[in-house]
Coordinates of C-alpha atoms and ligand atoms in Angstrom, one line a residue:
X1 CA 16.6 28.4 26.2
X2 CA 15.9 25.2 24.4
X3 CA 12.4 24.1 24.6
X4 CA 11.8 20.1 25.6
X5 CA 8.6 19.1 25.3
X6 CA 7.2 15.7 27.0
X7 CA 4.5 14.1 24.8
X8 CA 1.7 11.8 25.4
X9 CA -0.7 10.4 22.9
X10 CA -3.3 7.6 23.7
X11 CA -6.2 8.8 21.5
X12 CA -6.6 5.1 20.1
X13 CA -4.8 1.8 20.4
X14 CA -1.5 3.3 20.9
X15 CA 0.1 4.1 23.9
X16 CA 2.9 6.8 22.7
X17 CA 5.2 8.8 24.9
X18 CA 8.3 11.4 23.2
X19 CA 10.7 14.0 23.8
X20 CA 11.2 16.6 21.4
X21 CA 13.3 19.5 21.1
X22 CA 12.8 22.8 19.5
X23 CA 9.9 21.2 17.8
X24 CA 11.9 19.6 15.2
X25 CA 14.2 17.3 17.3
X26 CA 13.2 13.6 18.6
X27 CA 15.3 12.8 21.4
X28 CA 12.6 9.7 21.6
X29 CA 9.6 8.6 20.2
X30 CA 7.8 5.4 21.8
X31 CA 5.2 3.3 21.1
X32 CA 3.6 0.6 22.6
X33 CA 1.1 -0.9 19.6
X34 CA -2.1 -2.6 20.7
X35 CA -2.9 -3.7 17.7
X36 CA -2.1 -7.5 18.9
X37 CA -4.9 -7.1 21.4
X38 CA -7.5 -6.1 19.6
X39 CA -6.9 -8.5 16.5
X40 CA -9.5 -11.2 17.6
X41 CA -12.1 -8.4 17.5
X42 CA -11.2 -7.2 14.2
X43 CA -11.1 -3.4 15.4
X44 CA -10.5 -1.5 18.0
X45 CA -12.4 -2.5 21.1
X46 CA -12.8 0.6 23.7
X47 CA -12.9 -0.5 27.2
X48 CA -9.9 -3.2 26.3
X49 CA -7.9 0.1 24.8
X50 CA -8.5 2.6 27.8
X51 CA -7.5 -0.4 30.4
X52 CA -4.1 -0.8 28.4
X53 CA -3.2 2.2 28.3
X54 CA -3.2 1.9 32.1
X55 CA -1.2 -1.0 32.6
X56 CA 1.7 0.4 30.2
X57 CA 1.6 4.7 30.3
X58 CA 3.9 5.0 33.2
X59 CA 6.6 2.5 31.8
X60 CA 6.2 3.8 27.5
X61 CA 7.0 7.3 29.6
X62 CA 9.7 6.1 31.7
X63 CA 11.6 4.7 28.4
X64 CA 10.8 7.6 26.7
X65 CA 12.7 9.9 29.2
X66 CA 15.6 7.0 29.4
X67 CA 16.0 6.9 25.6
X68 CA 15.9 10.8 25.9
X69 CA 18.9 11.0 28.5
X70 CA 16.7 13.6 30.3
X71 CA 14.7 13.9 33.4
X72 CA 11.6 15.1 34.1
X73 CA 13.5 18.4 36.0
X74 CA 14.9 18.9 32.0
X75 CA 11.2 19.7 30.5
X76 CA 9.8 22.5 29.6
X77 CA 6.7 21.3 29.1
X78 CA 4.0 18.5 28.5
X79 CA 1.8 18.3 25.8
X80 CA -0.8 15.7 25.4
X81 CA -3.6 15.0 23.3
X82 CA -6.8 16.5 23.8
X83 CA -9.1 14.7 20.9
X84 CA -10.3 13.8 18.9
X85 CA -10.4 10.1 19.9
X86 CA -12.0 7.0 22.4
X87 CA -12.7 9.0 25.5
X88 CA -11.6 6.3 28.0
X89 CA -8.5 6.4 26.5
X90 CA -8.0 10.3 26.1
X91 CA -8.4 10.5 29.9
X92 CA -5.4 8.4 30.3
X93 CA -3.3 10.0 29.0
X94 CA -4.8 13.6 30.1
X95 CA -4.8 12.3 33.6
X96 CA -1.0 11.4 33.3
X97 CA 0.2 14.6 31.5
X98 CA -1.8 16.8 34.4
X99 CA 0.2 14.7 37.5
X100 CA 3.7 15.0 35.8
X101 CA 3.1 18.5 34.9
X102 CA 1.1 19.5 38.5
X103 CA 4.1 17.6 40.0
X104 CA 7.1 19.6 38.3
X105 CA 5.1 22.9 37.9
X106 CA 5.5 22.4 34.0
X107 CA 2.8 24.0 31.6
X108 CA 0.3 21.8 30.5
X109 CA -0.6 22.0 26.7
X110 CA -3.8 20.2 25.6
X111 CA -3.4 19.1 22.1
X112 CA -5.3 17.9 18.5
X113 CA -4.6 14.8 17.3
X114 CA -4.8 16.0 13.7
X115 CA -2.9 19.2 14.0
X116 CA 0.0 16.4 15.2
X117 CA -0.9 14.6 12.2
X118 CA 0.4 18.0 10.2
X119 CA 3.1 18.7 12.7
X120 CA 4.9 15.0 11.7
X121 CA 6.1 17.1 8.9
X122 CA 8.4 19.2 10.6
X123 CA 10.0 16.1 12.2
X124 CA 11.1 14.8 9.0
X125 CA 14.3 15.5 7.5
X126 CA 12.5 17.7 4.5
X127 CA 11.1 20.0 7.4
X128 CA 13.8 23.0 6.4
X129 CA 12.3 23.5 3.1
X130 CA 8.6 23.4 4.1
X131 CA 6.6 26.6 2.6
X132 CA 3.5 27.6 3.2
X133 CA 0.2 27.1 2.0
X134 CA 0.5 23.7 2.5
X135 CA -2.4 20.7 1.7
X136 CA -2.5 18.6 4.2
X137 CA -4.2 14.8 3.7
X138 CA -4.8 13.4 7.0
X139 CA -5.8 9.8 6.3
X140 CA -6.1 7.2 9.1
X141 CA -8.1 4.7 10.4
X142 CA -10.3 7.1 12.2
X143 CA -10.2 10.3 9.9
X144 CA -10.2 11.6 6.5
X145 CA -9.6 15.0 6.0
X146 CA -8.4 17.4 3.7
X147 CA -6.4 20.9 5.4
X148 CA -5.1 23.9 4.5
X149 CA -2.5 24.8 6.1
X150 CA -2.2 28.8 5.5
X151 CA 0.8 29.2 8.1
X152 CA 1.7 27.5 11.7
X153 CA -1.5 27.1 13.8
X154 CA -3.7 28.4 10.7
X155 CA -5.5 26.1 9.4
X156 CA -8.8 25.8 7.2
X157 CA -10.6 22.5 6.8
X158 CA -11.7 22.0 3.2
X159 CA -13.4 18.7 3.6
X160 CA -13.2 15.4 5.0
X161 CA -15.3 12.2 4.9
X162 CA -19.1 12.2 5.3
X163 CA -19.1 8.2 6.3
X164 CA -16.1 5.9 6.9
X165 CA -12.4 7.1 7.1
X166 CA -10.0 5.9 4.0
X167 CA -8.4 3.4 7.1
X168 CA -11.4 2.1 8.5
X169 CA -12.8 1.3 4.6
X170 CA -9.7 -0.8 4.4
X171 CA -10.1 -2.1 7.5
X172 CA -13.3 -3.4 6.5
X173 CA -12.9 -4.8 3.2
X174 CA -9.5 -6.8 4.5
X175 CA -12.6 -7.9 7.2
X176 CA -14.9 -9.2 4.3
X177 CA -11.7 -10.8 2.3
X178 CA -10.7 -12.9 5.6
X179 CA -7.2 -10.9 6.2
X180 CA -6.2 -10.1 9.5
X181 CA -6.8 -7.1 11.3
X182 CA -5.5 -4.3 10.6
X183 CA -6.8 -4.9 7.0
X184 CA -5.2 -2.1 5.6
X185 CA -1.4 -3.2 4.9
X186 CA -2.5 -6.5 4.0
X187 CA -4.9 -5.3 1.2
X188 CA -2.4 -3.4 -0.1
X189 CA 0.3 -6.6 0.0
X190 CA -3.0 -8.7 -1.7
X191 CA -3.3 -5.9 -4.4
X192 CA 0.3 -6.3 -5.8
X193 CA -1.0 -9.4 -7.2
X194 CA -4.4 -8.5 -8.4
X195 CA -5.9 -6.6 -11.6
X196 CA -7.1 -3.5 -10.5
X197 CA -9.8 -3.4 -13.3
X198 CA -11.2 -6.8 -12.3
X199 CA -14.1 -4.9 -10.8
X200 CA -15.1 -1.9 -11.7
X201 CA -16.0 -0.6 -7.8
X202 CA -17.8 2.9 -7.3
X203 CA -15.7 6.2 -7.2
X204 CA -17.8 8.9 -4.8
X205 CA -16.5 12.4 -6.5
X206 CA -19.4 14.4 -4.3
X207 CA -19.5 16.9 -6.7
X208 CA -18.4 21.1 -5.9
X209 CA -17.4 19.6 -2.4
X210 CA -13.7 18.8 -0.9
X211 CA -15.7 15.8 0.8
X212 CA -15.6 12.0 0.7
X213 CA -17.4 9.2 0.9
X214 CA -16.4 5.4 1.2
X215 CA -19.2 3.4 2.5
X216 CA -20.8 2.8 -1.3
X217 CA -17.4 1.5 -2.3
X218 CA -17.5 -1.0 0.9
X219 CA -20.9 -2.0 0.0
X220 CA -20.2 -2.5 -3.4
X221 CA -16.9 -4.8 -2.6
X222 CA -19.3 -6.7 -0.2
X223 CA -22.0 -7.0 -3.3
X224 CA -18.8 -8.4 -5.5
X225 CA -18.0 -11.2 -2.5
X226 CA -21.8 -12.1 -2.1
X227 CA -21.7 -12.8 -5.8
X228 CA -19.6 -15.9 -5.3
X229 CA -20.3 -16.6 -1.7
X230 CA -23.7 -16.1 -0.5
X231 CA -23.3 -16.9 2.7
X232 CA -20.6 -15.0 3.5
X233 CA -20.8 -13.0 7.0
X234 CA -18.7 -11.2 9.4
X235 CA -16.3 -13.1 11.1
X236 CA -17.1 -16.0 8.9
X237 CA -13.7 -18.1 7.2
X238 CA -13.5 -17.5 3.8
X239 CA -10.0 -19.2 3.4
X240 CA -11.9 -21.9 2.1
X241 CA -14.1 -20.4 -0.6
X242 CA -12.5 -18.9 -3.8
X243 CA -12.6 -15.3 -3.5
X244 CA -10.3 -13.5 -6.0
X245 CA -9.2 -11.9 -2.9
X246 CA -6.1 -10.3 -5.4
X247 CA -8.5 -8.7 -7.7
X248 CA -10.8 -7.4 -5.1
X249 CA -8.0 -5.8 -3.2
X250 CA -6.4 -4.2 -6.1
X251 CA -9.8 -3.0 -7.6
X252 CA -10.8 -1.6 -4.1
X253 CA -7.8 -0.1 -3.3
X254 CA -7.7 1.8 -7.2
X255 CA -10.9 3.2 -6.6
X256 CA -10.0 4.7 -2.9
X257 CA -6.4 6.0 -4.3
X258 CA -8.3 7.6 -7.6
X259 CA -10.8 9.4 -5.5
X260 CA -7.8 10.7 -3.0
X261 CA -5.7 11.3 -5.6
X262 CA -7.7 13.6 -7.9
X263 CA -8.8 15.8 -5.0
X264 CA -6.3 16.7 -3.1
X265 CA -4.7 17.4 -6.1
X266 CA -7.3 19.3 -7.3
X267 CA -7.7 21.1 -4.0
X268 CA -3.8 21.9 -3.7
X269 CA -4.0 23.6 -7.4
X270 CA -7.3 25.1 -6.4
X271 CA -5.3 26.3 -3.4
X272 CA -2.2 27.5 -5.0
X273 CA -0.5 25.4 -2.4
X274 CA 3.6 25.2 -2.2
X275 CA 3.1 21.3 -1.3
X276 CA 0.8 18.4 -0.5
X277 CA 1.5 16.6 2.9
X278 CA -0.1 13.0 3.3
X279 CA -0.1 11.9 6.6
X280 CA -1.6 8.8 8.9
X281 CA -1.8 5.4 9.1
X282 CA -2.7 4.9 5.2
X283 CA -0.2 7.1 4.2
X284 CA 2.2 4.4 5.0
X285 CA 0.2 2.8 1.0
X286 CA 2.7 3.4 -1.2
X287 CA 0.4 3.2 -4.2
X288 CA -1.3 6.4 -2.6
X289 CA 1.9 8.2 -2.2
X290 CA 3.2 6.9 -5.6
X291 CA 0.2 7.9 -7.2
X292 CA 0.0 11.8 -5.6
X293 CA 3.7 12.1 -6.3
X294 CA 2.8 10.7 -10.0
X295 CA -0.5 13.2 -10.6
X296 CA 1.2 16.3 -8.7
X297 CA 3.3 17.6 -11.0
X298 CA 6.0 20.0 -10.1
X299 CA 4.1 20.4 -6.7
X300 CA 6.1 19.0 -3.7
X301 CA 4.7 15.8 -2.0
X302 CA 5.7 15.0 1.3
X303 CA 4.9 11.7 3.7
X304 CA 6.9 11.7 6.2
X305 CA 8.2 8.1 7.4
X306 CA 5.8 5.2 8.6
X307 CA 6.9 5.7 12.5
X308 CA 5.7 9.8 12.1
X309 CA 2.7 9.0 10.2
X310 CA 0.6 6.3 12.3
X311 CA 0.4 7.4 15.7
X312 CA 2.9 8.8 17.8
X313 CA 3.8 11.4 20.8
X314 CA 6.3 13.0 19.0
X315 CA 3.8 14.5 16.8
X316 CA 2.4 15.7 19.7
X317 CA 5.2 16.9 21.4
X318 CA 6.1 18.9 18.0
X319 CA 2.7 20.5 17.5
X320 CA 3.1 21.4 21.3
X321 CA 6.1 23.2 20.4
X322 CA 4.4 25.9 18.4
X323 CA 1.6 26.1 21.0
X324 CA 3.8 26.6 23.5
X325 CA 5.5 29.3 21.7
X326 CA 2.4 30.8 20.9
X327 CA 1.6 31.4 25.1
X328 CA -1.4 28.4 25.1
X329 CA -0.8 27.0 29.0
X330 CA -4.2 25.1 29.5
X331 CA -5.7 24.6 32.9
X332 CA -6.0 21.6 35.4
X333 CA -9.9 21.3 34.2
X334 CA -8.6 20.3 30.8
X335 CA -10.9 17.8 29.7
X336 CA -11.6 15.5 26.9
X337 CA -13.1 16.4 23.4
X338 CA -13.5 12.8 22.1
X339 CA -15.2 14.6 18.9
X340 CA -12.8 17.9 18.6
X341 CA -12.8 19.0 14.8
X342 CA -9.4 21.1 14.1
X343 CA -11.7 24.1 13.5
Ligands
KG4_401 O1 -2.9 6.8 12.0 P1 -3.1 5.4 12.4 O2 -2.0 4.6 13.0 O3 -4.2 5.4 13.6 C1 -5.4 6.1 13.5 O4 -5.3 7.3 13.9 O5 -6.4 5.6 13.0 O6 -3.8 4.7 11.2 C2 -4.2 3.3 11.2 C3 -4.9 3.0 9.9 C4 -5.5 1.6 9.9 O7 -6.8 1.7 9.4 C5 -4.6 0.8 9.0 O8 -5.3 -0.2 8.3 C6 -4.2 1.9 8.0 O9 -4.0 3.0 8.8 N1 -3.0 1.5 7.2 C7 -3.0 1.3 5.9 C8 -1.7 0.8 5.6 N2 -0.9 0.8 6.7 C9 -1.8 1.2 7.7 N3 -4.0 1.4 5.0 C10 -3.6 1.1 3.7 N4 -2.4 0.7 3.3 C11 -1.4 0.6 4.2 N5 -0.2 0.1 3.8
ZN402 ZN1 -4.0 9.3 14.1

């Protein structure tokens, strides 16, 4: 029997509905972005987020199933993420996934938005020669983590950051350098111009751990601006003042891509690991995957395309897949787990 999975991802600012099949195959994948919404607060603002997600589920759902050519009577099941994420916006989608599937009698799979991160792998079109152990880099605007991934649905977290995610640190500085939220694409684009030893910016190593930590690196970008604007605050317009907003972007970004770079390569040798798999929103940096590829050696790097990467419901659907197979069917008190670690 083929298995179709329905999934449904509104952990954040996305609203994300896909159907997959066999776990490998998108019949769809949409997204509606908020991103344009939240702009004027320069981040993600929560109640706005869970109220979208109200006003467009059942319609991102509708065209997901249209784009599909199926109907809810072809699923097998829906899967839906579970956490971790904003918890107004979790029960959104939660809520949605336990109608469809009370309505149809489908299974109900609650699942975590990091193991989809992984499971974007096997939706790319290098998914047939994936071999275990596998390092996964999960970087996004909400998480940094490093995982190993012994086999499907074994995982064992090595480390992850102890302050702000590798997204939200460039988030923040394209904040302090006046760029437009989401900072992190548009530091990158300011860095192809810049010297990336302009500054010589902090690299956290946290010694004999796997973990990170960016919020120095912020502070000391933020010490750098001061420097030549002392009255520089959040929000305020610095299109006026003359930042060397190209040096600062590429110096930032060289120290964050070092510091990911050297351990997760160090980890995957450590690790004996087959491949390294970068995956979320900042894997869409091409310096980051240029400079993994460039420091990995013989080992296999895989980042799966921009669309699988940031957030999606086909990553969803596709880590639903091997729960599914596996026998989880989760109750109608499924709830929440806005802070769910993967172990
Ligand atoms: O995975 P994602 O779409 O959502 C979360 O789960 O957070 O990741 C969004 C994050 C944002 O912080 C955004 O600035 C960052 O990914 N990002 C980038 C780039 N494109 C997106 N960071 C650095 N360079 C990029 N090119
Ligand atoms: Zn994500």
């Amino acid at each position: 029997m083929t298995v179709r999975i329905l999934g449904i991802e509104t952990s954040c600012d996305e609203t994300a509905a896909a159907v997959v099949e066999q776990g490998v195959m998108i019949l769809s994948n949409v997204v509606a972005s908020q991103s344009d919404l939240h702009a004027q607060y320069g981040g993600v603002f929560p109640e706005m987020a869970s109220r979208s997600h109200i006003e467009t589920i059942h319609s991102v759902i509708a065209s997901a199933l249209a784009q599909a050519h199926v109907s809810l009577d072809d699923l097998t099941a829906v899967a839906v993420t579970r956490g971790p994420g904003l918890a107004g916006s979790l029960l959104v989608g939660l809520n949605m996934a336990k109608g469809l599937a009370l309505a149809r009698g489908l299974p109900l799979i609650g699942i975590n938005h990091l193991e989809g991160h992984i499971y974007s792998l096997w939706l790319s079109d290098v998914a047939h020669e994936v071999e275990f152990p596998l390092l996964a880099l999960i970087v996004s605007g909400g998480h940094t983590e490093l995982i190993l991934v012994k086999r499907h649905l074994q995982y064992q977290r090595l480390g992850g950051t102890v302050d702000d995610a590798a997204g939200e640190a460039f988030d923040k500085v394209g904040r302090l350098l006046g760029l437009p939220y989401p900072g992190g694409p548009r530091v990158e684009e300011a860095a192809r111009g810049g010297n990336p030893e302009a500054f010589d910016f902090p690299r956290a190593w946290m010694d004999d751990s796997w973990d990170f930590s960016f919020s120095g690196l912020k502070t000391a970008v933020m010490r750098a601006v001061k420097q030549r604007f002392p009255e520089w605050d959040t929000g305020r317009d610095t299109t006026s003042v003359d930042l060397p907003v190209a040096d600062l972007a590429a110096s930032f970004q060289a120290a964050i891509i070092e510091v990911l770079t050297e351990k997760s390569v160090q980890a995957a040798e450590k690790h004996k690991v087959k491949a390294v798999l970068i995956s979320g929103g900042v894997s869409a940096n091409q310096a980051l995957c240029t400079a993994i590829s460039g420091r990995a050696g013989d080992m296999a790097v895989y980042y799966p395309p921009k669309q699988l990467c940031t957030d999606n419901a086909a990553m969803i659907a596709a880590a639903g897949y091997q729960h599914y197979q596996a026998g989880q069917r989760d109750g109608w008190d499924l709830d929440a787990r806005p802070t769910w670690p993967l172990l």
